[in-house]
Every structure is written in structure tokens, then in C-alpha cells.
PDB file of C-alpha atoms in Angstrom:
ATOM      1  CA  MET M   5      72.661  13.062  40.669  1.00  0.00           C
ATOM      2  CA  THR M   6      71.871  15.961  42.988  1.00  0.00           C
ATOM      3  CA  ILE M   7      68.437  16.098  44.597  1.00  0.00           C
ATOM      4  CA  ILE M   8      67.258  19.519  45.721  1.00  0.00           C
ATOM      5  CA  ILE M   9      64.328  19.597  48.124  1.00  0.00           C
ATOM      6  CA  PRO M  10      62.079  22.646  47.587  1.00  0.00           C
ATOM      7  CA  ARG M  11      62.403  25.070  50.462  1.00  0.00           C
ATOM      8  CA  GLN M  12      58.660  25.006  51.174  1.00  0.00           C
ATOM      9  CA  LEU M  13      58.915  21.280  51.915  1.00  0.00           C
ATOM     10  CA  LEU M  14      61.730  21.620  54.436  1.00  0.00           C
ATOM     11  CA  PRO M  15      60.813  21.565  58.123  1.00  0.00           C
ATOM     12  CA  SER M  16      61.011  24.920  59.858  1.00  0.00           C
ATOM     13  CA  ASP M  17      62.926  23.298  62.721  1.00  0.00           C
ATOM     14  CA  GLY M  18      65.865  21.108  61.722  1.00  0.00           C
ATOM     15  CA  ARG M  19      65.794  19.230  65.033  1.00  0.00           C
ATOM     16  CA  PHE M  20      62.612  17.466  63.922  1.00  0.00           C
ATOM     17  CA  GLY M  21      62.977  13.689  64.236  1.00  0.00           C
ATOM     18  CA  SER M  22      61.714  10.494  65.843  1.00  0.00           C
ATOM     19  CA  GLY M  23      63.048  11.332  69.298  1.00  0.00           C
ATOM     20  CA  PRO M  24      61.451  13.772  71.741  1.00  0.00           C
ATOM     21  CA  ALA M  25      58.836  15.989  70.134  1.00  0.00           C
ATOM     22  CA  LYS M  26      58.998  19.724  69.695  1.00  0.00           C
ATOM     23  CA  ILE M  27      57.508  21.653  72.594  1.00  0.00           C
ATOM     24  CA  ARG M  28      54.846  24.202  71.687  1.00  0.00           C
ATOM     25  CA  ALA M  29      55.658  27.807  72.602  1.00  0.00           C
ATOM     26  CA  ALA M  30      52.374  28.014  74.516  1.00  0.00           C
ATOM     27  CA  GLN M  31      53.508  25.185  76.790  1.00  0.00           C
ATOM     28  CA  LEU M  32      56.762  26.986  77.611  1.00  0.00           C
ATOM     29  CA  ASP M  33      54.911  30.245  78.209  1.00  0.00           C
ATOM     30  CA  ALA M  34      52.530  28.495  80.600  1.00  0.00           C
ATOM     31  CA  LEU M  35      55.466  26.899  82.398  1.00  0.00           C
ATOM     32  CA  HIS M  36      57.106  30.312  82.818  1.00  0.00           C
ATOM     33  CA  THR M  37      53.872  31.690  84.271  1.00  0.00           C
ATOM     34  CA  ASP M  38      53.086  28.808  86.617  1.00  0.00           C
ATOM     35  CA  GLY M  39      56.635  27.779  87.477  1.00  0.00           C
ATOM     36  CA  VAL M  40      57.061  30.288  90.291  1.00  0.00           C
ATOM     37  CA  SER M  41      54.426  28.538  92.408  1.00  0.00           C
ATOM     38  CA  LEU M  42      55.250  25.013  91.281  1.00  0.00           C
ATOM     39  CA  ILE M  43      58.950  24.388  90.668  1.00  0.00           C
ATOM     40  CA  GLY M  44      60.764  23.444  93.862  1.00  0.00           C
ATOM     41  CA  THR M  45      57.573  22.247  95.566  1.00  0.00           C
ATOM     42  CA  SER M  46      57.446  18.866  97.275  1.00  0.00           C
ATOM     43  CA  HIS M  47      55.537  16.325  95.228  1.00  0.00           C
ATOM     44  CA  ARG M  48      53.390  15.662  98.279  1.00  0.00           C
ATOM     45  CA  GLN M  49      52.207  19.260  98.529  1.00  0.00           C
ATOM     46  CA  ALA M  50      48.840  20.405  97.240  1.00  0.00           C
ATOM     47  CA  PRO M  51      49.995  22.195  94.030  1.00  0.00           C
ATOM     48  CA  VAL M  52      51.788  19.131  92.663  1.00  0.00           C
ATOM     49  CA  LYS M  53      49.126  16.672  93.801  1.00  0.00           C
ATOM     50  CA  ALA M  54      46.510  18.817  92.060  1.00  0.00           C
ATOM     51  CA  LEU M  55      48.632  18.774  88.888  1.00  0.00           C
ATOM     52  CA  VAL M  56      48.913  14.966  88.975  1.00  0.00           C
ATOM     53  CA  ALA M  57      45.170  14.645  89.617  1.00  0.00           C
ATOM     54  CA  ASN M  58      44.454  16.832  86.593  1.00  0.00           C
ATOM     55  CA  ILE M  59      46.790  14.783  84.389  1.00  0.00           C
ATOM     56  CA  LYS M  60      45.021  11.593  85.439  1.00  0.00           C
ATOM     57  CA  ALA M  61      41.599  13.117  84.769  1.00  0.00           C
ATOM     58  CA  GLN M  62      42.614  14.442  81.348  1.00  0.00           C
ATOM     59  CA  LEU M  63      44.149  11.135  80.296  1.00  0.00           C
ATOM     60  CA  SER M  64      41.017   9.284  81.395  1.00  0.00           C
ATOM     61  CA  THR M  65      38.974  11.637  79.226  1.00  0.00           C
ATOM     62  CA  LEU M  66      41.366  11.467  76.268  1.00  0.00           C
ATOM     63  CA  PHE M  67      41.409   7.660  76.278  1.00  0.00           C
ATOM     64  CA  ALA M  68      37.704   7.274  77.169  1.00  0.00           C
ATOM     65  CA  ALA M  69      38.764   5.100  80.093  1.00  0.00           C
ATOM     66  CA  PRO M  70      36.201   2.356  80.845  1.00  0.00           C
ATOM     67  CA  ASP M  71      34.764   1.947  84.331  1.00  0.00           C
ATOM     68  CA  GLY M  72      37.300   0.499  86.735  1.00  0.00           C
ATOM     69  CA  TYR M  73      40.356   1.523  84.697  1.00  0.00           C
ATOM     70  CA  GLU M  74      42.900   3.725  86.468  1.00  0.00           C
ATOM     71  CA  VAL M  75      45.766   5.977  85.382  1.00  0.00           C
ATOM     72  CA  ILE M  76      48.983   5.311  87.285  1.00  0.00           C
ATOM     73  CA  LEU M  77      52.351   7.081  87.091  1.00  0.00           C
ATOM     74  CA  GLY M  78      55.863   6.043  88.006  1.00  0.00           C
ATOM     75  CA  ASN M  79      59.378   7.435  88.116  1.00  0.00           C
ATOM     76  CA  GLY M  80      61.573   6.607  85.137  1.00  0.00           C
ATOM     77  CA  GLY M  81      60.592   6.216  81.489  1.00  0.00           C
ATOM     78  CA  SER M  82      59.537   3.184  79.467  1.00  0.00           C
ATOM     79  CA  THR M  83      62.794   1.409  80.377  1.00  0.00           C
ATOM     80  CA  ALA M  84      61.818   1.502  84.038  1.00  0.00           C
ATOM     81  CA  PHE M  85      58.341   0.252  83.199  1.00  0.00           C
ATOM     82  CA  TRP M  86      59.713  -2.780  81.327  1.00  0.00           C
ATOM     83  CA  ASP M  87      61.724  -3.794  84.384  1.00  0.00           C
ATOM     84  CA  ALA M  88      58.762  -3.080  86.667  1.00  0.00           C
ATOM     85  CA  ALA M  89      56.559  -5.266  84.451  1.00  0.00           C
ATOM     86  CA  ALA M  90      59.073  -8.105  84.680  1.00  0.00           C
ATOM     87  CA  PHE M  91      58.892  -7.871  88.465  1.00  0.00           C
ATOM     88  CA  GLY M  92      55.214  -7.146  88.984  1.00  0.00           C
ATOM     89  CA  LEU M  93      53.065  -7.781  85.899  1.00  0.00           C
ATOM     90  CA  ILE M  94      54.304 -10.943  84.165  1.00  0.00           C
ATOM     91  CA  GLU M  95      53.236 -13.910  86.249  1.00  0.00           C
ATOM     92  CA  GLN M  96      55.231 -16.712  84.614  1.00  0.00           C
ATOM     93  CA  ARG M  97      55.730 -16.221  80.870  1.00  0.00           C
ATOM     94  CA  SER M  98      55.038 -13.519  78.299  1.00  0.00           C
ATOM     95  CA  GLN M  99      54.795 -13.272  74.523  1.00  0.00           C
ATOM     96  CA  HIS M 100      56.356 -10.279  72.738  1.00  0.00           C
ATOM     97  CA  LEU M 101      55.888  -9.047  69.188  1.00  0.00           C
ATOM     98  CA  THR M 102      59.119  -7.324  68.187  1.00  0.00           C
ATOM     99  CA  PHE M 103      59.389  -5.093  65.139  1.00  0.00           C
ATOM    100  CA  GLY M 104      61.678  -2.371  66.465  1.00  0.00           C
ATOM    101  CA  GLU M 105      63.712  -1.203  69.442  1.00  0.00           C
ATOM    102  CA  PHE M 106      60.971  -0.761  72.044  1.00  0.00           C
ATOM    103  CA  GLY M 107      59.451  -4.185  71.478  1.00  0.00           C
ATOM    104  CA  ASN M 108      62.913  -5.756  71.592  1.00  0.00           C
ATOM    105  CA  LYS M 109      63.788  -4.046  74.856  1.00  0.00           C
ATOM    106  CA  PHE M 110      60.635  -5.166  76.644  1.00  0.00           C
ATOM    107  CA  ALA M 111      61.298  -8.721  75.430  1.00  0.00           C
ATOM    108  CA  ALA M 112      64.851  -8.480  76.787  1.00  0.00           C
ATOM    109  CA  ALA M 113      63.564  -7.355  80.191  1.00  0.00           C
ATOM    110  CA  ALA M 114      61.251 -10.386  80.247  1.00  0.00           C
ATOM    111  CA  HIS M 115      64.299 -12.706  80.181  1.00  0.00           C
ATOM    112  CA  ALA M 116      64.409 -12.344  83.968  1.00  0.00           C
ATOM    113  CA  PRO M 117      65.690 -15.349  85.954  1.00  0.00           C
ATOM    114  CA  TRP M 118      62.462 -15.697  87.948  1.00  0.00           C
ATOM    115  CA  LEU M 119      60.374 -15.979  84.757  1.00  0.00           C
ATOM    116  CA  SER M 120      60.168 -18.616  82.056  1.00  0.00           C
ATOM    117  CA  ALA M 121      61.855 -17.559  78.812  1.00  0.00           C
ATOM    118  CA  PRO M 122      59.467 -15.338  76.821  1.00  0.00           C
ATOM    119  CA  ASP M 123      58.042 -16.290  73.455  1.00  0.00           C
ATOM    120  CA  VAL M 124      59.508 -13.623  71.145  1.00  0.00           C
ATOM    121  CA  ARG M 125      58.045 -13.197  67.651  1.00  0.00           C
ATOM    122  CA  ALA M 126      60.331 -11.026  65.556  1.00  0.00           C
ATOM    123  CA  ALA M 127      59.560  -9.440  62.198  1.00  0.00           C
ATOM    124  CA  LEU M 128      61.682  -8.144  59.349  1.00  0.00           C
ATOM    125  CA  PRO M 129      62.218  -4.358  59.177  1.00  0.00           C
ATOM    126  CA  GLY M 130      59.103  -2.635  57.878  1.00  0.00           C
ATOM    127  CA  THR M 131      56.801  -5.509  58.803  1.00  0.00           C
ATOM    128  CA  ARG M 132      55.188  -6.703  62.009  1.00  0.00           C
ATOM    129  CA  SER M 133      54.530 -10.024  63.692  1.00  0.00           C
ATOM    130  CA  ASP M 134      51.233 -11.327  65.072  1.00  0.00           C
ATOM    131  CA  SER M 135      50.255 -12.784  68.421  1.00  0.00           C
ATOM    132  CA  GLU M 136      49.334 -16.416  68.870  1.00  0.00           C
ATOM    133  CA  ILE M 137      47.487 -17.810  71.841  1.00  0.00           C
ATOM    134  CA  MET M 138      49.594 -20.302  73.763  1.00  0.00           C
ATOM    135  CA  PRO M 139      48.550 -22.191  76.913  1.00  0.00           C
ATOM    136  CA  ASP M 140      51.445 -21.051  79.124  1.00  0.00           C
ATOM    137  CA  ILE M 141      51.408 -17.323  78.240  1.00  0.00           C
ATOM    138  CA  ASP M 142      49.895 -14.929  80.798  1.00  0.00           C
ATOM    139  CA  LEU M 143      50.857 -11.625  79.148  1.00  0.00           C
ATOM    140  CA  TYR M 144      50.861 -10.581  75.472  1.00  0.00           C
ATOM    141  CA  ALA M 145      52.799  -7.417  74.586  1.00  0.00           C
ATOM    142  CA  TRP M 146      53.596  -5.290  71.544  1.00  0.00           C
ATOM    143  CA  PRO M 147      53.982  -1.621  70.548  1.00  0.00           C
ATOM    144  CA  HIS M 148      51.025   0.304  69.147  1.00  0.00           C
ATOM    145  CA  ASN M 149      53.493   2.229  66.981  1.00  0.00           C
ATOM    146  CA  GLU M 150      57.171   1.282  66.996  1.00  0.00           C
ATOM    147  CA  THR M 151      59.490   4.240  67.564  1.00  0.00           C
ATOM    148  CA  SER M 152      62.473   3.031  65.541  1.00  0.00           C
ATOM    149  CA  THR M 153      60.653   1.666  62.475  1.00  0.00           C
ATOM    150  CA  GLY M 154      57.332   3.507  62.421  1.00  0.00           C
ATOM    151  CA  VAL M 155      55.417   0.257  61.981  1.00  0.00           C
ATOM    152  CA  ALA M 156      51.948   0.406  63.542  1.00  0.00           C
ATOM    153  CA  ALA M 157      50.063  -2.588  64.932  1.00  0.00           C
ATOM    154  CA  PRO M 158      46.363  -2.766  65.783  1.00  0.00           C
ATOM    155  CA  VAL M 159      45.335  -2.680  69.419  1.00  0.00           C
ATOM    156  CA  HIS M 160      43.174  -5.716  70.105  1.00  0.00           C
ATOM    157  CA  ARG M 161      42.607  -7.948  73.067  1.00  0.00           C
ATOM    158  CA  VAL M 162      44.171 -11.389  72.967  1.00  0.00           C
ATOM    159  CA  ASN M 163      41.305 -13.523  74.177  1.00  0.00           C
ATOM    160  CA  ALA M 164      43.340 -15.979  76.192  1.00  0.00           C
ATOM    161  CA  GLN M 165      41.801 -16.847  79.548  1.00  0.00           C
ATOM    162  CA  GLY M 166      43.551 -15.095  82.420  1.00  0.00           C
ATOM    163  CA  ALA M 167      46.091 -13.336  80.171  1.00  0.00           C
ATOM    164  CA  LEU M 168      46.751  -9.601  79.988  1.00  0.00           C
ATOM    165  CA  THR M 169      47.131  -7.538  76.811  1.00  0.00           C
ATOM    166  CA  VAL M 170      49.862  -4.920  77.289  1.00  0.00           C
ATOM    167  CA  ILE M 171      50.518  -2.198  74.703  1.00  0.00           C
ATOM    168  CA  ASP M 172      53.561   0.073  74.459  1.00  0.00           C
ATOM    169  CA  ALA M 173      52.142   3.450  73.409  1.00  0.00           C
ATOM    170  CA  THR M 174      55.145   5.758  73.761  1.00  0.00           C
ATOM    171  CA  SER M 175      55.056   6.666  70.051  1.00  0.00           C
ATOM    172  CA  ALA M 176      51.278   6.465  69.766  1.00  0.00           C
ATOM    173  CA  ALA M 177      49.679   7.944  72.893  1.00  0.00           C
ATOM    174  CA  GLY M 178      47.878  11.151  72.048  1.00  0.00           C
ATOM    175  CA  GLY M 179      48.142  10.622  68.288  1.00  0.00           C
ATOM    176  CA  MET M 180      46.425   7.331  67.459  1.00  0.00           C
ATOM    177  CA  THR M 181      42.921   6.199  68.296  1.00  0.00           C
ATOM    178  CA  PHE M 182      42.219   2.925  70.088  1.00  0.00           C
ATOM    179  CA  ASP M 183      39.558   1.275  72.205  1.00  0.00           C
ATOM    180  CA  ALA M 184      40.770   1.048  75.788  1.00  0.00           C
ATOM    181  CA  THR M 185      38.572  -1.990  76.427  1.00  0.00           C
ATOM    182  CA  ASP M 186      40.930  -3.888  74.104  1.00  0.00           C
ATOM    183  CA  THR M 187      43.878  -3.454  76.478  1.00  0.00           C
ATOM    184  CA  ASP M 188      44.788  -4.176  80.068  1.00  0.00           C
ATOM    185  CA  VAL M 189      47.801  -1.861  80.146  1.00  0.00           C
ATOM    186  CA  TYR M 190      48.385   1.032  77.728  1.00  0.00           C
ATOM    187  CA  TYR M 191      51.673   2.544  78.858  1.00  0.00           C
ATOM    188  CA  PHE M 192      53.983   5.274  77.596  1.00  0.00           C
ATOM    189  CA  ALA M 193      56.578   7.896  78.349  1.00  0.00           C
ATOM    190  CA  PRO M 194      55.288  11.403  77.504  1.00  0.00           C
ATOM    191  CA  GLN M 195      58.065  12.856  75.340  1.00  0.00           C
ATOM    192  CA  LYS M 196      56.436  12.209  71.955  1.00  0.00           C
ATOM    193  CA  ASN M 197      52.926  13.342  70.929  1.00  0.00           C
ATOM    194  CA  LEU M 198      52.278  14.417  74.483  1.00  0.00           C
ATOM    195  CA  GLY M 199      54.912  17.130  74.160  1.00  0.00           C
ATOM    196  CA  SER M 200      56.782  16.619  77.411  1.00  0.00           C
ATOM    197  CA  ASP M 201      60.141  15.358  78.677  1.00  0.00           C
ATOM    198  CA  GLY M 202      61.152  11.833  79.650  1.00  0.00           C
ATOM    199  CA  GLY M 203      61.815  10.429  83.103  1.00  0.00           C
ATOM    200  CA  LEU M 204      58.196   9.421  83.734  1.00  0.00           C
ATOM    201  CA  TRP M 205      56.011   6.489  82.727  1.00  0.00           C
ATOM    202  CA  VAL M 206      52.244   6.581  82.644  1.00  0.00           C
ATOM    203  CA  ALA M 207      49.818   3.684  82.215  1.00  0.00           C
ATOM    204  CA  LEU M 208      46.108   3.179  81.819  1.00  0.00           C
ATOM    205  CA  VAL M 209      45.408  -0.108  83.614  1.00  0.00           C
ATOM    206  CA  SER M 210      42.367  -2.366  83.700  1.00  0.00           C
ATOM    207  CA  PRO M 211      40.815  -4.022  86.774  1.00  0.00           C
ATOM    208  CA  ALA M 212      42.416  -7.308  85.653  1.00  0.00           C
ATOM    209  CA  ALA M 213      45.851  -5.666  85.526  1.00  0.00           C
ATOM    210  CA  ILE M 214      45.294  -4.109  88.943  1.00  0.00           C
ATOM    211  CA  GLU M 215      44.349  -7.507  90.363  1.00  0.00           C
ATOM    212  CA  ARG M 216      47.518  -9.022  88.847  1.00  0.00           C
ATOM    213  CA  ILE M 217      49.700  -6.228  90.249  1.00  0.00           C
ATOM    214  CA  GLU M 218      48.249  -6.586  93.733  1.00  0.00           C
ATOM    215  CA  ARG M 219      48.429 -10.383  93.702  1.00  0.00           C
ATOM    216  CA  ILE M 220      52.066 -10.566  92.626  1.00  0.00           C
ATOM    217  CA  ALA M 221      52.939  -7.898  95.209  1.00  0.00           C
ATOM    218  CA  THR M 222      51.691 -10.206  97.982  1.00  0.00           C
ATOM    219  CA  SER M 223      53.624 -13.212  96.678  1.00  0.00           C
ATOM    220  CA  ASP M 224      57.126 -14.181  97.752  1.00  0.00           C
ATOM    221  CA  ARG M 225      58.700 -12.582  94.666  1.00  0.00           C
ATOM    222  CA  TYR M 226      61.335  -9.996  95.474  1.00  0.00           C
ATOM    223  CA  ILE M 227      60.365  -6.599  94.011  1.00  0.00           C
ATOM    224  CA  PRO M 228      62.531  -3.483  94.502  1.00  0.00           C
ATOM    225  CA  GLU M 229      60.481  -0.600  95.865  1.00  0.00           C
ATOM    226  CA  SER M 230      61.545   1.692  93.026  1.00  0.00           C
ATOM    227  CA  LEU M 231      60.231  -0.855  90.473  1.00  0.00           C
ATOM    228  CA  SER M 232      57.083  -1.852  92.346  1.00  0.00           C
ATOM    229  CA  LEU M 233      53.900  -1.404  90.308  1.00  0.00           C
ATOM    230  CA  LYS M 234      51.940  -1.820  93.550  1.00  0.00           C
ATOM    231  CA  SER M 235      53.821   1.143  94.998  1.00  0.00           C
ATOM    232  CA  ALA M 236      53.130   3.141  91.817  1.00  0.00           C
ATOM    233  CA  LEU M 237      49.449   2.206  92.050  1.00  0.00           C
ATOM    234  CA  ASP M 238      49.168   3.163  95.708  1.00  0.00           C
ATOM    235  CA  ASN M 239      50.967   6.461  95.235  1.00  0.00           C
ATOM    236  CA  SER M 240      49.004   7.336  92.106  1.00  0.00           C
ATOM    237  CA  ARG M 241      45.784   6.903  94.028  1.00  0.00           C
ATOM    238  CA  LEU M 242      47.158   9.644  96.296  1.00  0.00           C
ATOM    239  CA  ASP M 243      48.004  11.807  93.235  1.00  0.00           C
ATOM    240  CA  GLN M 244      51.749  11.452  93.686  1.00  0.00           C
ATOM    241  CA  THR M 245      54.732   9.283  92.718  1.00  0.00           C
ATOM    242  CA  LEU M 246      57.026   7.279  94.980  1.00  0.00           C
ATOM    243  CA  ASN M 247      59.911   9.715  94.548  1.00  0.00           C
ATOM    244  CA  THR M 248      59.959  13.341  93.492  1.00  0.00           C
ATOM    245  CA  PRO M 249      59.107  13.556  89.784  1.00  0.00           C
ATOM    246  CA  ALA M 250      60.399  16.156  87.344  1.00  0.00           C
ATOM    247  CA  LEU M 251      57.792  18.870  87.778  1.00  0.00           C
ATOM    248  CA  VAL M 252      58.571  20.398  84.389  1.00  0.00           C
ATOM    249  CA  THR M 253      57.662  17.066  82.793  1.00  0.00           C
ATOM    250  CA  LEU M 254      54.338  16.996  84.616  1.00  0.00           C
ATOM    251  CA  HIS M 255      53.508  20.581  83.718  1.00  0.00           C
ATOM    252  CA  LEU M 256      54.347  20.181  80.013  1.00  0.00           C
ATOM    253  CA  LEU M 257      52.286  16.987  79.876  1.00  0.00           C
ATOM    254  CA  ASN M 258      49.321  18.682  81.519  1.00  0.00           C
ATOM    255  CA  SER M 259      49.449  21.583  79.047  1.00  0.00           C
ATOM    256  CA  GLN M 260      49.634  19.300  76.022  1.00  0.00           C
ATOM    257  CA  LEU M 261      46.732  17.186  77.210  1.00  0.00           C
ATOM    258  CA  ALA M 262      44.584  20.289  77.679  1.00  0.00           C
ATOM    259  CA  TRP M 263      45.483  21.480  74.168  1.00  0.00           C
ATOM    260  CA  ILE M 264      44.662  18.144  72.505  1.00  0.00           C
ATOM    261  CA  LEU M 265      41.332  17.924  74.341  1.00  0.00           C
ATOM    262  CA  GLU M 266      40.461  21.500  73.399  1.00  0.00           C
ATOM    263  CA  GLN M 267      41.092  20.712  69.730  1.00  0.00           C
ATOM    264  CA  GLY M 268      38.818  17.674  69.757  1.00  0.00           C
ATOM    265  CA  GLY M 269      40.688  14.885  71.524  1.00  0.00           C
ATOM    266  CA  LEU M 270      42.030  11.735  69.913  1.00  0.00           C
ATOM    267  CA  PRO M 271      39.907  11.933  66.727  1.00  0.00           C
ATOM    268  CA  TRP M 272      41.334  15.394  65.990  1.00  0.00           C
ATOM    269  CA  ALA M 273      44.894  14.326  66.864  1.00  0.00           C
ATOM    270  CA  CYS M 274      44.676  11.202  64.719  1.00  0.00           C
ATOM    271  CA  ALA M 275      43.455  13.242  61.743  1.00  0.00           C
ATOM    272  CA  ARG M 276      46.274  15.721  62.321  1.00  0.00           C
ATOM    273  CA  VAL M 277      49.020  13.107  62.389  1.00  0.00           C
ATOM    274  CA  THR M 278      47.539  11.322  59.376  1.00  0.00           C
ATOM    275  CA  GLU M 279      47.696  14.547  57.402  1.00  0.00           C
ATOM    276  CA  SER M 280      51.291  15.076  58.475  1.00  0.00           C
ATOM    277  CA  ALA M 281      52.182  11.492  57.545  1.00  0.00           C
ATOM    278  CA  LEU M 282      50.985  12.073  53.987  1.00  0.00           C
ATOM    279  CA  HIS M 283      53.833  14.559  53.567  1.00  0.00           C
ATOM    280  CA  ASN M 284      56.375  11.808  54.193  1.00  0.00           C
ATOM    281  CA  ARG M 285      57.383   9.938  51.051  1.00  0.00           C
ATOM    282  CA  GLY M 286      58.049   6.807  53.097  1.00  0.00           C
ATOM    283  CA  CYS M 287      54.406   6.470  54.078  1.00  0.00           C
ATOM    284  CA  ARG M 288      52.907   3.327  52.616  1.00  0.00           C
ATOM    285  CA  ARG M 289      50.652   0.534  53.736  1.00  0.00           C
ATOM    286  CA  GLY M 290      52.054  -1.122  56.859  1.00  0.00           C
ATOM    287  CA  LEU M 291      55.055   1.215  57.133  1.00  0.00           C
ATOM    288  CA  ASN M 292      54.333   4.617  58.619  1.00  0.00           C
ATOM    289  CA  PRO M 293      56.654   7.351  59.857  1.00  0.00           C
ATOM    290  CA  PRO M 294      56.811   7.348  63.651  1.00  0.00           C
ATOM    291  CA  VAL M 295      53.772   9.065  65.110  1.00  0.00           C
ATOM    292  CA  SER M 296      56.072  11.194  67.261  1.00  0.00           C
ATOM    293  CA  ARG M 297      57.100  13.024  64.102  1.00  0.00           C
ATOM    294  CA  ARG M 298      53.602  13.912  63.080  1.00  0.00           C
ATOM    295  CA  LEU M 299      51.510  15.800  65.604  1.00  0.00           C
ATOM    296  CA  LEU M 300      53.398  19.102  65.509  1.00  0.00           C
ATOM    297  CA  ALA M 301      54.816  18.742  62.020  1.00  0.00           C
ATOM    298  CA  MET M 302      52.220  20.827  60.197  1.00  0.00           C
TER     299      MET M 302
END
């Protein structure tokens, strides 16, 4: 049997997929215009610091950041953040909900020799697992929307005393609504809905997460400088990163954030991706196409 898809249902760009998102032409035009004064500039010079400051401000607005929450940035993508979290965010033992590649990889990073073995709760493809409060867990982690399976999980605080709730948002940030008060760390790389390149991680962190980061940093635990969340926090407060970031990534991210906010912020983006998801035959309750496919699909 031969199935012929009507031409009007085919994507205009055949590269469309669950990896990095398409970049809007307006972003590339803006990069061409601004690049002369930006590209090749030290990340500790005023033009780049102003760009980082604007990104932080726009993300705080987009996510309706509660008082005391801060936006921090670090070199490397989500992979670097998982290792950094193992060094500087998990105190003794973590619990991970795994229903795709990103959740699995964070759980793998938490098998560090200086930590107790994590409690990993796996789910069958197309389904998701649920958190369970346990007395020895100090960090609960799962993806908001899993990149490899498209399964979405609600963002809610695990009300365990002294524990942090940490959400991987790489395939959700900028396309799914959430209440930031329900998280302590909402982290992501910007190459999906936020229309940028990889090589950078960004996180919205609560006062409790900041306290944890600073406390572990003063302990006797060895933490490489390049994976230090305390270093990322300190540098972000100066509107910079530890090492030179990819300036194109920063500029594309800044442009996309401005565009989403101009259109109406997260409520508009969520409605847009929901509409796009309805065009995917695989969309059904509990199993959604990856959000990264949706925002620019229409």
C-alpha cells in the first residue's frame, strides 16, 4: 500500500525535526546588522555584557520570575549542566524520572562516586513515571518535555523538606507554560523553541537553589572550575560567563526572546505550539510531539 501525503501538509523545510529548531529569517537579519559591533568582542566588554543582561531580563519577564530567583548562564549545553549539577547541586542523593534520553543522561551523571546511587524511576516509551518522596533524597529531577519521546510531565514542587525540584526544560522553555514557584531550577539549552544554537546552558534558580550552590561550593568537595555552578552564578551576576561564550548563540537567543515577548509571551507561545501539535497525527493524551518541533512549524 502506497501512502501519498498531500503537498499542502508537507513541511516547507525538510530539515524540520526534533533537533535544533529552525532559525527565523528576522533573527539572521538582525545578526547580520549587529554582528559588526559584536562578533569578536571580549565577553567582558560592554556590548556583550549588555547583551547578557538583556537576555537575563527577558527570561525573567518571560518566566514571571518570583522575587529572589535569578537567571544564570554557563558554558556548554545541557550535558555540561548535568555534570555541574552532580558536582554542585546534588548534596547526597537524587531521584530522577526517566522517560527519554535527557532524563536518562542526567540520571547517569548522578551516578558520581561522591554521591549515593540515585533513585531512578523509568517508564515505558510513551509514558512517564512519577516522583515519590523519600527520606534520603535531596533533589528531584525530571524533564518538562522529553526531547526523544515528546512525553510531557507537569511542573510541580515536590514538597519534601530541604529538597530541590529541578526541571529539564530544553524542549519546553519558551513553548510551555509553568509556574516558576513550583521549581528550584528550570534549566535548558537554547537551541529549541528559543531559536538559538547549542553550547550554552541557562537556568532560572530559586533562593533555595542558590543557597545549596553556595554551601556545596564551600565544602571540601572537589569541583572543577569549568563545572562550578558557584562560578556560573558569580559570573552571571556580572553579566558574563566564565569563558568566552558563542556570541552568535547569545544574539539569536536575545532576538527570539524579544519576538516571543512581543507576540504575547508564554501564553501566546503555548497556544502556538498547541495548534502546531494538532497537525501531528501522533498527538494523543500523554504522548505529544516534541515541543521543539512546534513553535515555528506553522
